[in-house]
Coordinates of C-alpha atoms (C1' of nucleotides) in Angstrom, one line a residue:
Chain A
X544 CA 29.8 7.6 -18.3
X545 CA 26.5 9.0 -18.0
X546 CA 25.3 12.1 -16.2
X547 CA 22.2 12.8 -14.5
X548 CA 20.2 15.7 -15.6
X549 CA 21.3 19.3 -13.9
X550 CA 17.8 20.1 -13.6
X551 CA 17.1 18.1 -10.6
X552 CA 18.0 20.1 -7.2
X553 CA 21.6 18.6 -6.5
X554 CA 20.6 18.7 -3.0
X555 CA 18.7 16.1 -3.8
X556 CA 20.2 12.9 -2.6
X557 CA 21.8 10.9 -5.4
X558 CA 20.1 7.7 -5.7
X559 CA 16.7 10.0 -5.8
X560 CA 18.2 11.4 -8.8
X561 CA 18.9 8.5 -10.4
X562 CA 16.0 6.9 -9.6
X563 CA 14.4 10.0 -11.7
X564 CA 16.9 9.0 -14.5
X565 CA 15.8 6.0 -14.5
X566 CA 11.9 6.6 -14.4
X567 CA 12.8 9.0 -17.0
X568 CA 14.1 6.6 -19.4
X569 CA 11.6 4.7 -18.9
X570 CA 8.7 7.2 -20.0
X571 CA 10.8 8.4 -22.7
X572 CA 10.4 4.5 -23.9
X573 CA 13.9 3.9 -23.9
X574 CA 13.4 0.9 -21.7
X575 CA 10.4 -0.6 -22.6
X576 CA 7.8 -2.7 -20.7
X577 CA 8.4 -6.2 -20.7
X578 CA 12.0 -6.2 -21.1
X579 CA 15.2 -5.7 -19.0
X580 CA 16.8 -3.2 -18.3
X581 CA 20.9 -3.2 -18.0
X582 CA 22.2 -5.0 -14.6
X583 CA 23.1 -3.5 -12.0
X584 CA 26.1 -3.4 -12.7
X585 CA 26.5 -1.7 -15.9
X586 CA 24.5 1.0 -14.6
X587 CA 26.6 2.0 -11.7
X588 CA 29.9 1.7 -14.2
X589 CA 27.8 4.2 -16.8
X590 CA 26.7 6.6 -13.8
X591 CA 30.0 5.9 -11.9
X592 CA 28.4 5.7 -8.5
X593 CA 28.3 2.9 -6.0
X594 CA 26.7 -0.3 -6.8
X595 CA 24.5 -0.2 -3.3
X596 CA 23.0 3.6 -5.0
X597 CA 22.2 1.8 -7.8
X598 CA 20.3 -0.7 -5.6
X599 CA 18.3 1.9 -3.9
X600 CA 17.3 3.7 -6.4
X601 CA 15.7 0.9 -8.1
X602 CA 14.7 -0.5 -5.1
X603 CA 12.6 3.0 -5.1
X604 CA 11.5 1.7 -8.7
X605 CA 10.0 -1.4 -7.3
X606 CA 7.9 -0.1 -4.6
X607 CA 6.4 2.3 -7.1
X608 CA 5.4 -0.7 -8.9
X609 CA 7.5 0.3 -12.1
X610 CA 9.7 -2.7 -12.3
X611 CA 10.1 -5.7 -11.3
X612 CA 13.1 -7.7 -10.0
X613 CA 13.9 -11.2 -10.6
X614 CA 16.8 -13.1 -9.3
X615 CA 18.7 -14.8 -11.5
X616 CA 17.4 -13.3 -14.0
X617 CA 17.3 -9.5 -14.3
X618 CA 15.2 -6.4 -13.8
X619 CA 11.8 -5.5 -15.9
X620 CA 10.0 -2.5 -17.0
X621 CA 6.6 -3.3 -15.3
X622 CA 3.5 -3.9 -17.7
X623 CA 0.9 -2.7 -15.6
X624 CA -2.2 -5.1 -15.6
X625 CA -5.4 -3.9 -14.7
X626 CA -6.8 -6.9 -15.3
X627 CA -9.0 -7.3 -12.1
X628 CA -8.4 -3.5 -11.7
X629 CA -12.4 -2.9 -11.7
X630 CA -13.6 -6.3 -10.7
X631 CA -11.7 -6.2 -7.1
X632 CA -15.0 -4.1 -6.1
X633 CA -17.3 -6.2 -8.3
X634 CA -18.4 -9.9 -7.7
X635 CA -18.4 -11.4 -11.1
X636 CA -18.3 -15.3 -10.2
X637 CA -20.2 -18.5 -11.1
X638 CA -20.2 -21.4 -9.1
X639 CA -17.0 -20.1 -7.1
X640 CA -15.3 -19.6 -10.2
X641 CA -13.9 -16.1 -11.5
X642 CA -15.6 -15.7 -14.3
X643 CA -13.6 -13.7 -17.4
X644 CA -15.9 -9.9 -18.7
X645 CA -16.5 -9.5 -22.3
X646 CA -16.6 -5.7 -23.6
X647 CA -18.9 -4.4 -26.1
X648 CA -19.0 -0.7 -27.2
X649 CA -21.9 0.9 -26.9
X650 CA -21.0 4.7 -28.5
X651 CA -17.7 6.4 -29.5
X652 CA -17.6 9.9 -30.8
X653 CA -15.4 13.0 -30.7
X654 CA -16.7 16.1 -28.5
X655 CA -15.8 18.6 -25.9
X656 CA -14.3 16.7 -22.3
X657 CA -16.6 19.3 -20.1
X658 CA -15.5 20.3 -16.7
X659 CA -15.2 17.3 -14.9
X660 CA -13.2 14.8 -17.2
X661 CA -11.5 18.3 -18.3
X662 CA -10.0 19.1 -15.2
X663 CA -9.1 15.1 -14.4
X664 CA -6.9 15.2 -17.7
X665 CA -5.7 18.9 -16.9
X666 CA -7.8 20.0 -20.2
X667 CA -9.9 23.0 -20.8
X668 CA -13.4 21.8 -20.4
X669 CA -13.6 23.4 -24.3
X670 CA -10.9 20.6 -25.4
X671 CA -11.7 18.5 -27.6
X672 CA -11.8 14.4 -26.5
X673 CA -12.8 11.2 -27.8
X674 CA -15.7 9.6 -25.8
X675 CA -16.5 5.8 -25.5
X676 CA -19.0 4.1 -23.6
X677 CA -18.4 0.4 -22.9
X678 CA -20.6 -2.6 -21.4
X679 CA -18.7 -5.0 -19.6
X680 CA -20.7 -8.7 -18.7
X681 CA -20.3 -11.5 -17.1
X682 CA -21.9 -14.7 -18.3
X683 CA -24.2 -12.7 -20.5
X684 CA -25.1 -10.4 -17.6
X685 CA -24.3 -6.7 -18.0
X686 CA -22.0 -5.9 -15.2
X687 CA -20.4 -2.6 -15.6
X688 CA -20.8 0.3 -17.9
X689 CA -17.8 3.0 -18.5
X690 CA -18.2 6.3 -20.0
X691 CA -14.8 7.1 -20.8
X692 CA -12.5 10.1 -22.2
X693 CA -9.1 10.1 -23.9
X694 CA -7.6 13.2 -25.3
X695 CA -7.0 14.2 -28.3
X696 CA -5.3 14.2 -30.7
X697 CA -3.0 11.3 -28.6
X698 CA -5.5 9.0 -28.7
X699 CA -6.9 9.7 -32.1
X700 CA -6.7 6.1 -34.2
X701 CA -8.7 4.8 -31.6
X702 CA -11.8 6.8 -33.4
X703 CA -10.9 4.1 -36.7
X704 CA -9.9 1.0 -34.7
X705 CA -13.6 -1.9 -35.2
X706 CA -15.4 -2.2 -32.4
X707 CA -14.7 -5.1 -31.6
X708 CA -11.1 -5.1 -30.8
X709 CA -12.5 -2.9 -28.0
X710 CA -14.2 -6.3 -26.7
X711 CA -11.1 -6.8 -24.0
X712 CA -8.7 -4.8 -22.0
X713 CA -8.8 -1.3 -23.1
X714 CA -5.3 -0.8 -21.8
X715 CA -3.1 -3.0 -24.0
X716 CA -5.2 -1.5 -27.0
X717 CA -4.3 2.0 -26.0
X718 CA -0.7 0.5 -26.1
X719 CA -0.6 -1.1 -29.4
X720 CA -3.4 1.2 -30.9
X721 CA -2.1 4.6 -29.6
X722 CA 1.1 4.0 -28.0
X723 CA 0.2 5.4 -24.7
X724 CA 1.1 3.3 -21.4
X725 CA -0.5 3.5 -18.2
X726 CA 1.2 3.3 -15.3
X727 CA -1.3 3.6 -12.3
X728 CA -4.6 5.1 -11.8
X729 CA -6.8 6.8 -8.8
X730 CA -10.4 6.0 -8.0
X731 CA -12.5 7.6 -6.0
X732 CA -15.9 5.3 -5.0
X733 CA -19.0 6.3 -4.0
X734 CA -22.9 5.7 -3.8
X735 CA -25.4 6.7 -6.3
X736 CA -28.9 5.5 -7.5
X737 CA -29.3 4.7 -11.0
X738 CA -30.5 7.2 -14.0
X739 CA -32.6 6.1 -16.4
X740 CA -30.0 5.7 -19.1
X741 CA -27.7 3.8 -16.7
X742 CA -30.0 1.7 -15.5
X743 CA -31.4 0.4 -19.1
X744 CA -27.5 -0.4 -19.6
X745 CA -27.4 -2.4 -16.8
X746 CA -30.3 -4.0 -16.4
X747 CA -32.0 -3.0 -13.1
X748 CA -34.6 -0.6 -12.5
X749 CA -34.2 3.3 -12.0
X750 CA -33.3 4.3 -9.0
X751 CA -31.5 1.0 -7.9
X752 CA -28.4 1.9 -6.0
X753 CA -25.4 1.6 -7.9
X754 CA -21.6 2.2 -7.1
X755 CA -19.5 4.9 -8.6
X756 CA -16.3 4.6 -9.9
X757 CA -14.6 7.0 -11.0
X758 CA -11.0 6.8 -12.1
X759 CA -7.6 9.0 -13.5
X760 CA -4.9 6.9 -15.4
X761 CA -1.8 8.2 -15.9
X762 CA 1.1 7.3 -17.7
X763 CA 4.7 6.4 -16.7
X764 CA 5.9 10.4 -17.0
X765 CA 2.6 11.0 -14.8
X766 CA 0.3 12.5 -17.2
X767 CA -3.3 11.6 -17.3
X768 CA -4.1 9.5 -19.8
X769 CA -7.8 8.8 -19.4
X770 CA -10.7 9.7 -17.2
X771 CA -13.5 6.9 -16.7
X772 CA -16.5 7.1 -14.6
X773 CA -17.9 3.2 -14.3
X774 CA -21.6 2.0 -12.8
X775 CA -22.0 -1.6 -11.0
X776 CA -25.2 -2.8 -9.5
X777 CA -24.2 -1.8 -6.1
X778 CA -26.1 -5.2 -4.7
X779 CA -22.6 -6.8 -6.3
X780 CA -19.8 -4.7 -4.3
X781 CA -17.4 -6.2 -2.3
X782 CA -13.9 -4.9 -1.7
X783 CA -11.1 -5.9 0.6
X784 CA -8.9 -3.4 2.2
X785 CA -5.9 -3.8 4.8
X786 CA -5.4 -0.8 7.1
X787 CA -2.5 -0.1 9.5
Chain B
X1099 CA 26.0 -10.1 22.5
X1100 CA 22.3 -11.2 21.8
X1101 CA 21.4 -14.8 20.2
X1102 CA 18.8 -14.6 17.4
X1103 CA 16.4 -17.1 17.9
X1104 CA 17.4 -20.6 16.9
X1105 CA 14.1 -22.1 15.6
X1106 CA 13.6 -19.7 12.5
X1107 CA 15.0 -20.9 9.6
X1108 CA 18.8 -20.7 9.6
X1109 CA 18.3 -20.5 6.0
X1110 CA 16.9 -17.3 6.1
X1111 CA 18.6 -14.7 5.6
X1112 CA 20.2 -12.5 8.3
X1113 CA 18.4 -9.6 8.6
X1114 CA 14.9 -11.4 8.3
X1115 CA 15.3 -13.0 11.4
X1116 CA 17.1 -9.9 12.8
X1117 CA 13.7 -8.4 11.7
X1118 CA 11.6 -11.1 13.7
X1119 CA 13.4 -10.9 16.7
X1120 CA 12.7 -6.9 16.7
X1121 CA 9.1 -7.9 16.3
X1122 CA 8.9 -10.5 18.7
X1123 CA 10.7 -7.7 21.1
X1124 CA 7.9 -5.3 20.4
X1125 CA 5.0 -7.8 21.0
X1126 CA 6.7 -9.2 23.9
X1127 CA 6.1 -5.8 24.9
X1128 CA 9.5 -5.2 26.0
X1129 CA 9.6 -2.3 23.1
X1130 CA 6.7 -0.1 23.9
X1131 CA 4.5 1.4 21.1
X1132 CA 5.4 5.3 21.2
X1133 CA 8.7 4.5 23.0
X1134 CA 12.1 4.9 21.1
X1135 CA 14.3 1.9 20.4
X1136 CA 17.7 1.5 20.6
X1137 CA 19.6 3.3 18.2
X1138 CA 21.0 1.2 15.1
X1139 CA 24.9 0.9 16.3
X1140 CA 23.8 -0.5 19.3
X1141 CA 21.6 -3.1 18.1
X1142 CA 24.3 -3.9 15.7
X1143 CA 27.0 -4.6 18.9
X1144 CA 24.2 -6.2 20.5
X1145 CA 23.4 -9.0 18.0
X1146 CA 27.2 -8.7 16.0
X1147 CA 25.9 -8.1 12.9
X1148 CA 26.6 -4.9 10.0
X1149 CA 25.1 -1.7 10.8
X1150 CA 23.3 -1.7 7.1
X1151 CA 21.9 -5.3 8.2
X1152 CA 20.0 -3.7 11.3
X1153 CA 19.2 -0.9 8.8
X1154 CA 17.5 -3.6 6.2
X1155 CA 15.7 -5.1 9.3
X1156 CA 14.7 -2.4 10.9
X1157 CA 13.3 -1.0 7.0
X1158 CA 11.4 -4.2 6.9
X1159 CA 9.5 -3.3 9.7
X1160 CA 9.0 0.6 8.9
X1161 CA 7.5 -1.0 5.6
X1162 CA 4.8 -3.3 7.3
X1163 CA 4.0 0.3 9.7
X1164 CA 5.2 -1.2 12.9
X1165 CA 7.7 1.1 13.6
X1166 CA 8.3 4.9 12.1
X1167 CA 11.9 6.2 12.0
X1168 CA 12.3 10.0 12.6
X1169 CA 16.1 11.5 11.3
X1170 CA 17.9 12.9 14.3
X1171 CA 15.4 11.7 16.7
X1172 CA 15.4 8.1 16.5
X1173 CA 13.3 4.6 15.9
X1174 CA 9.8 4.5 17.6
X1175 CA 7.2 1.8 17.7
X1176 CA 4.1 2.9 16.2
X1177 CA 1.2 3.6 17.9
X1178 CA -1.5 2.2 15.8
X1179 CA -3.8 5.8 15.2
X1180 CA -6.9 4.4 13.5
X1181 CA -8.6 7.5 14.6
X1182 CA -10.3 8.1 11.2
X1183 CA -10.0 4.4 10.4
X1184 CA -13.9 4.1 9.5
X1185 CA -14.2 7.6 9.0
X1186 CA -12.0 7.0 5.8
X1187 CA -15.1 5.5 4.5
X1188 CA -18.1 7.8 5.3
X1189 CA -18.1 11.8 4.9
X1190 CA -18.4 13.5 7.7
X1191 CA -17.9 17.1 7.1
X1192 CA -19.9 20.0 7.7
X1193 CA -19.3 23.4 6.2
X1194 CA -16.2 22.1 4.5
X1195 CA -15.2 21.0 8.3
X1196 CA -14.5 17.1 9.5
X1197 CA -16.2 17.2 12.7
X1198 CA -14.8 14.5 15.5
X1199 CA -17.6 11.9 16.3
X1200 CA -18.7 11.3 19.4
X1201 CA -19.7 7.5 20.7
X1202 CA -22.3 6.3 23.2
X1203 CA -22.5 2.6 24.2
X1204 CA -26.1 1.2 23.4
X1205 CA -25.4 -2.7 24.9
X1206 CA -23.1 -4.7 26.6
X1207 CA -23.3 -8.4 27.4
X1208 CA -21.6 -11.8 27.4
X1209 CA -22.1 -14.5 25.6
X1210 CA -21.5 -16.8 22.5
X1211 CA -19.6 -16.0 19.9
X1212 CA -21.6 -17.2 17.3
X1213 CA -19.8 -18.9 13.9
X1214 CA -18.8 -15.7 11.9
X1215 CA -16.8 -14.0 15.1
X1216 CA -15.8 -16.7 16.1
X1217 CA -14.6 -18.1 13.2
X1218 CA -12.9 -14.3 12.6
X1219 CA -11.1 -14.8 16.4
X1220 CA -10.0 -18.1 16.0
X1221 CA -12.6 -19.2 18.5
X1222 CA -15.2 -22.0 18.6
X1223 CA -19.0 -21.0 18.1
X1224 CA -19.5 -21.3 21.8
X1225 CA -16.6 -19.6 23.2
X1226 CA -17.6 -16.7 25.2
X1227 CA -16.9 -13.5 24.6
X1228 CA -18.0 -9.5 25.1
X1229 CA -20.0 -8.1 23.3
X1230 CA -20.4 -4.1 22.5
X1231 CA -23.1 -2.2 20.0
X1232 CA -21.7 1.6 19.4
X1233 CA -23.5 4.0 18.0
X1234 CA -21.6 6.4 16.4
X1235 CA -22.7 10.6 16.0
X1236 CA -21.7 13.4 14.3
X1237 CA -23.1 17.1 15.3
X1238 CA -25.7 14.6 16.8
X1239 CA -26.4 13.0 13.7
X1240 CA -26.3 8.7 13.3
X1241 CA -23.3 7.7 11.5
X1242 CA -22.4 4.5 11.8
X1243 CA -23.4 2.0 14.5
X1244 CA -21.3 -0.9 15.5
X1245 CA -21.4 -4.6 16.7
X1246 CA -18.0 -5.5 18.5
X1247 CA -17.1 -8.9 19.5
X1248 CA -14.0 -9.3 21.9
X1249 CA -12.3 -12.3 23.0
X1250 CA -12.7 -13.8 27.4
X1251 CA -10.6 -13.7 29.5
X1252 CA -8.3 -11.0 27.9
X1253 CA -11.0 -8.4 27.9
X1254 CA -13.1 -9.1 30.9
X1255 CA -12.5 -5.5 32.8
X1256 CA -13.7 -4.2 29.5
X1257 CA -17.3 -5.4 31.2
X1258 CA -17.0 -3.1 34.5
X1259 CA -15.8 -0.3 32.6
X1260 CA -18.2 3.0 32.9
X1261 CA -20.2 3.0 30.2
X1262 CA -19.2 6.5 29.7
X1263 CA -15.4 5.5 28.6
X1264 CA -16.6 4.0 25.5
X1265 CA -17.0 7.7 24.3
X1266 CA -13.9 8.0 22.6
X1267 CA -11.6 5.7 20.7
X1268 CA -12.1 1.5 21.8
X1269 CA -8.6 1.0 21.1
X1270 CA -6.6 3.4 23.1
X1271 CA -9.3 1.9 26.2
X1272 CA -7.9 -1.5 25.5
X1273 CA -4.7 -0.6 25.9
X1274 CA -5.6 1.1 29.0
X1275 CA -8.1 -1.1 30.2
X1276 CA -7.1 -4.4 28.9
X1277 CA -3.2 -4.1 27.9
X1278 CA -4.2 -4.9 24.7
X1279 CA -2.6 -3.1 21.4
X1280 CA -3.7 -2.9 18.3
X1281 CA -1.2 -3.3 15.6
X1282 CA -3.3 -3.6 11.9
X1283 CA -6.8 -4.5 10.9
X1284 CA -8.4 -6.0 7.7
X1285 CA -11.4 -5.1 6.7
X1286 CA -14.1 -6.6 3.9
X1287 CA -16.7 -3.9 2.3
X1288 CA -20.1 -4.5 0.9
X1289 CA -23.7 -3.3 0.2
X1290 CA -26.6 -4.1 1.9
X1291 CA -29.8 -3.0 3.4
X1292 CA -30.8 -2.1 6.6
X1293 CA -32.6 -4.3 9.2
X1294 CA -35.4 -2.6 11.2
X1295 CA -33.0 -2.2 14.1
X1296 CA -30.0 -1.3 12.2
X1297 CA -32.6 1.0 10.5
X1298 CA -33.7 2.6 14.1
X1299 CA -30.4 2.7 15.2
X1300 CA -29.4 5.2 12.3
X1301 CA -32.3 7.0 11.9
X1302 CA -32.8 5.7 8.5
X1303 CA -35.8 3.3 6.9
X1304 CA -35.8 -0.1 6.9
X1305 CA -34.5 -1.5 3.9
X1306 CA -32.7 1.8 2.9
X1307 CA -29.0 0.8 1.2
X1308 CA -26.3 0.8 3.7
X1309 CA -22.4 0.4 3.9
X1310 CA -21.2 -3.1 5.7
X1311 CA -18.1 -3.2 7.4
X1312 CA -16.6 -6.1 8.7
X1313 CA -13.4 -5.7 10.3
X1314 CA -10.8 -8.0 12.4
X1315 CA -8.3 -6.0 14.6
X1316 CA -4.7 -7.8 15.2
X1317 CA -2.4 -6.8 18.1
X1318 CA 1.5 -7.0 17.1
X1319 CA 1.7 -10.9 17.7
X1320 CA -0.9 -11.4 14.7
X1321 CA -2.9 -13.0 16.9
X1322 CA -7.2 -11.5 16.2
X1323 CA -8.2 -9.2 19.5
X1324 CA -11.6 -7.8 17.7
X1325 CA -14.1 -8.3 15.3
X1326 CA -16.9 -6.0 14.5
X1327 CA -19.6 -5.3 12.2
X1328 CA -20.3 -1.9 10.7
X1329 CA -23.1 -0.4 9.3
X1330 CA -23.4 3.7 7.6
X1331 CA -25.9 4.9 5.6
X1332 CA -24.9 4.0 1.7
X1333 CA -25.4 8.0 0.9
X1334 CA -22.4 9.0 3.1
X1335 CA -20.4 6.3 1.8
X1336 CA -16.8 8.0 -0.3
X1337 CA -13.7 6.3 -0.7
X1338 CA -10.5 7.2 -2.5
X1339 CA -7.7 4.5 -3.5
X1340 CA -4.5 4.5 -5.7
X1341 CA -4.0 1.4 -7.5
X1342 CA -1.1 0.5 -9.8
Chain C
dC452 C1' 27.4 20.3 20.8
dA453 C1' 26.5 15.3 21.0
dG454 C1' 23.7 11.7 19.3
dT455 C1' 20.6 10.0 15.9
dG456 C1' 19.3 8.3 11.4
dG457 C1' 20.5 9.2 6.2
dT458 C1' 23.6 8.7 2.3
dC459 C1' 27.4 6.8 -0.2
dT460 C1' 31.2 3.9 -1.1
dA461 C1' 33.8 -0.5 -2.0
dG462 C1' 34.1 -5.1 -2.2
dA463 C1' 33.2 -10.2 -0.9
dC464 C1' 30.4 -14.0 -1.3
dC465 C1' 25.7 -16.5 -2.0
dA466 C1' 21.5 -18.2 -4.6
dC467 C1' 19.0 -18.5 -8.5
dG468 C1' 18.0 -19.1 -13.6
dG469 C1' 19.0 -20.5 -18.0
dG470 C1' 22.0 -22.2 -21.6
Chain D
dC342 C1' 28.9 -22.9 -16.4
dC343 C1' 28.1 -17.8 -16.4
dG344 C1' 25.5 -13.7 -15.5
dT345 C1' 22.0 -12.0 -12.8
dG346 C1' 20.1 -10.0 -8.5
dG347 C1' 20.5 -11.0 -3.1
dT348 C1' 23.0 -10.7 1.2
dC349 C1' 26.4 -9.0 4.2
dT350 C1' 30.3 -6.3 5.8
dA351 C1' 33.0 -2.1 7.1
dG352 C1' 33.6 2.4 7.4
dA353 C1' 33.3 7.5 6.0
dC354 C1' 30.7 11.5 6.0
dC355 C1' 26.2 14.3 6.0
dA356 C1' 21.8 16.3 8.0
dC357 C1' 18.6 16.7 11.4
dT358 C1' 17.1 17.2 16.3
dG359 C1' 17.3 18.6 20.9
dG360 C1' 19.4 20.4 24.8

DNA sequence: CAGTGGTCTAGACCACGGG
DNA sequence: CCGTGGTCTAGACCACTGG
């Protein structure tokens, strides 16, 4: 039988702490995404608690968007998919039909992370990072541009990987690549007009309003994996929001 | 004992349709928004069912925000506070300070509903309804202005009211006004530029980039009770969201 | 102090998915 | 068919709130 860690304030009600266990053997890639992890159960017979605390604490799991449940068939370590993640705020369809980015990698090089993407990852603004800066299009037509910072030296291979494996998701290279996960991510959007450099990338003039994206990733033990500050024309935001 | 209702489902399971009769209590109005509920042992004996199935139900509901539990105190129906609701979207600080907007009615008349409210209310083209523009201020400044489309008959006193009530919040005045509540809202997001009268209305060029909100209220039987069309300068425009 | 929701347990049976 | 998560019950005790 299992025990959960003594660190945790044992004030703290049980099925919290095991729903920490659990996150925790998650990030610790014990439980990997994509698979299952032991029924129910097992798990209350290794913690020796009550099946129903068991329940909760995963049910905690779920509504964090860490795992998934599936009757009949088990429980899953969540693969997070950001697939639309950026394209929720940007139209990018033809004829009615979602339409699929390409990537292409404009510049990659190693440097300091300065104060902004510095303090995002919790880095001195001296620490040293490796930048990319990425075209996304649609049909041809640049869409959005990412400057984007990963630290070092956790995301080092990615400074040897071609180019053009860079050409799709980002996030299931840092994965395979770098074995680094993301887990969920904070944006915070706002107005801007267009630099010169931006607006070359993206094809409008200077001075065109754009949108600003910019977003923290972090990983399943809540570290921040990557800071990204994205561009879209802002004549092609839309977003959808429900409020209560 | 109580009866659930016989028409759901008898297929679903228990504490769903426990859950829908609570709601159907709540937008029968017979539980008032702000007003306790009965506690959870005595909705148990009342419908013969498990204390942790009222407890599911009853969670169910606290998950969609219809209802906020309170340890100690008891179950209360929520009172929808959208207070900051469009504010979530524009800053509007000074000195570091949010300042509280003020409102001042600039029209109010009857007529059609045109396709896209009435499309948004469920109503035909021609249906009539009442029609608001509100310009919203901050420290006497423009922020956002308004175009509010409400359903006839329900909120007809709405068109006697003193022009001087529309001040404040519109939501808490329906419920005052026109017993109508406000349970959720969904809203759409997107660029554009301003008219010449959206432009005069905010003190801003014509053609300058502004912020379009389009939003449809729902009161707790899902049924649409407003739809209105927002416009804020495209500098003041900030948003922050957490995705996973 | 009494009453409320919060936690935890133990166990029965159902519904779904896949071999 | 078996193993999984899903539902439901019954009851004990804890923790918070307000008078």
């Amino acid at each position: 039988m299992l025990h959960l860690p003594d660190a945790p304030d044992q004030r703290l009600p049980l099925y919290q702490r095991l729903k920490d266990a659990f996150a925790g053997r998650i990030a610790q890639g014990e439980w990997r995404p994509g698979a299952a992890i032991p029924p129910e159960g097992e798990l209350a017979a290794e913690y020796g608690v009550a099946l129903g605390t068991v329940r909760k604490a995963i049910e905690g799991l779920v509504q964090e968007g860490l795992i998934d449940r599936r009757q009949g068939r088990g429980t899953f370590v969540r693969k997070a998919d950001f697939t639309n993640a950026l394209f929720r705020f940007f139209r990018h369809t033809q004829d009615g039909q979602p339409m699929r980015p390409t990537g292409r990698l404009l510049a990659r090089r190693t440097g300091k992370a300065g104060t902004r993407a510095g303090q995002a990852l919790g880095l001195s603004a001296d620490a040293q990072v490796l930048w990319l800066t990425r075209l996304r299009l649609v049909a041809g037509e640049p869409l959005v541009v990412d400057d984007i910072a990963l630290p070092l030296p956790a995301f080092a291979v990615l400074a040897d990987v071609p180019p053009a494996d860079f050409g799709g998701l980002l996030y299931p290279l840092y994965e395979r690549a770098a074995a680094q996960m993301v887990a969920r991510a904070r944006e915070h959007i706002a107005f801007a007009r267009a630099d010169a450099v931006t607006a070359k990338r993206l094809g409008i003039g200077e001075g065109e309003p754009v949108i600003a994206i910019e977003r923290i990733a972090f990983g399943y033990d809540g570290a921040a994996l990557e800071w990204r500050l994205s561009y879209g024309s802002a004549e092609r935001f839309s977003y959808d929001i429900e409020i209560r």
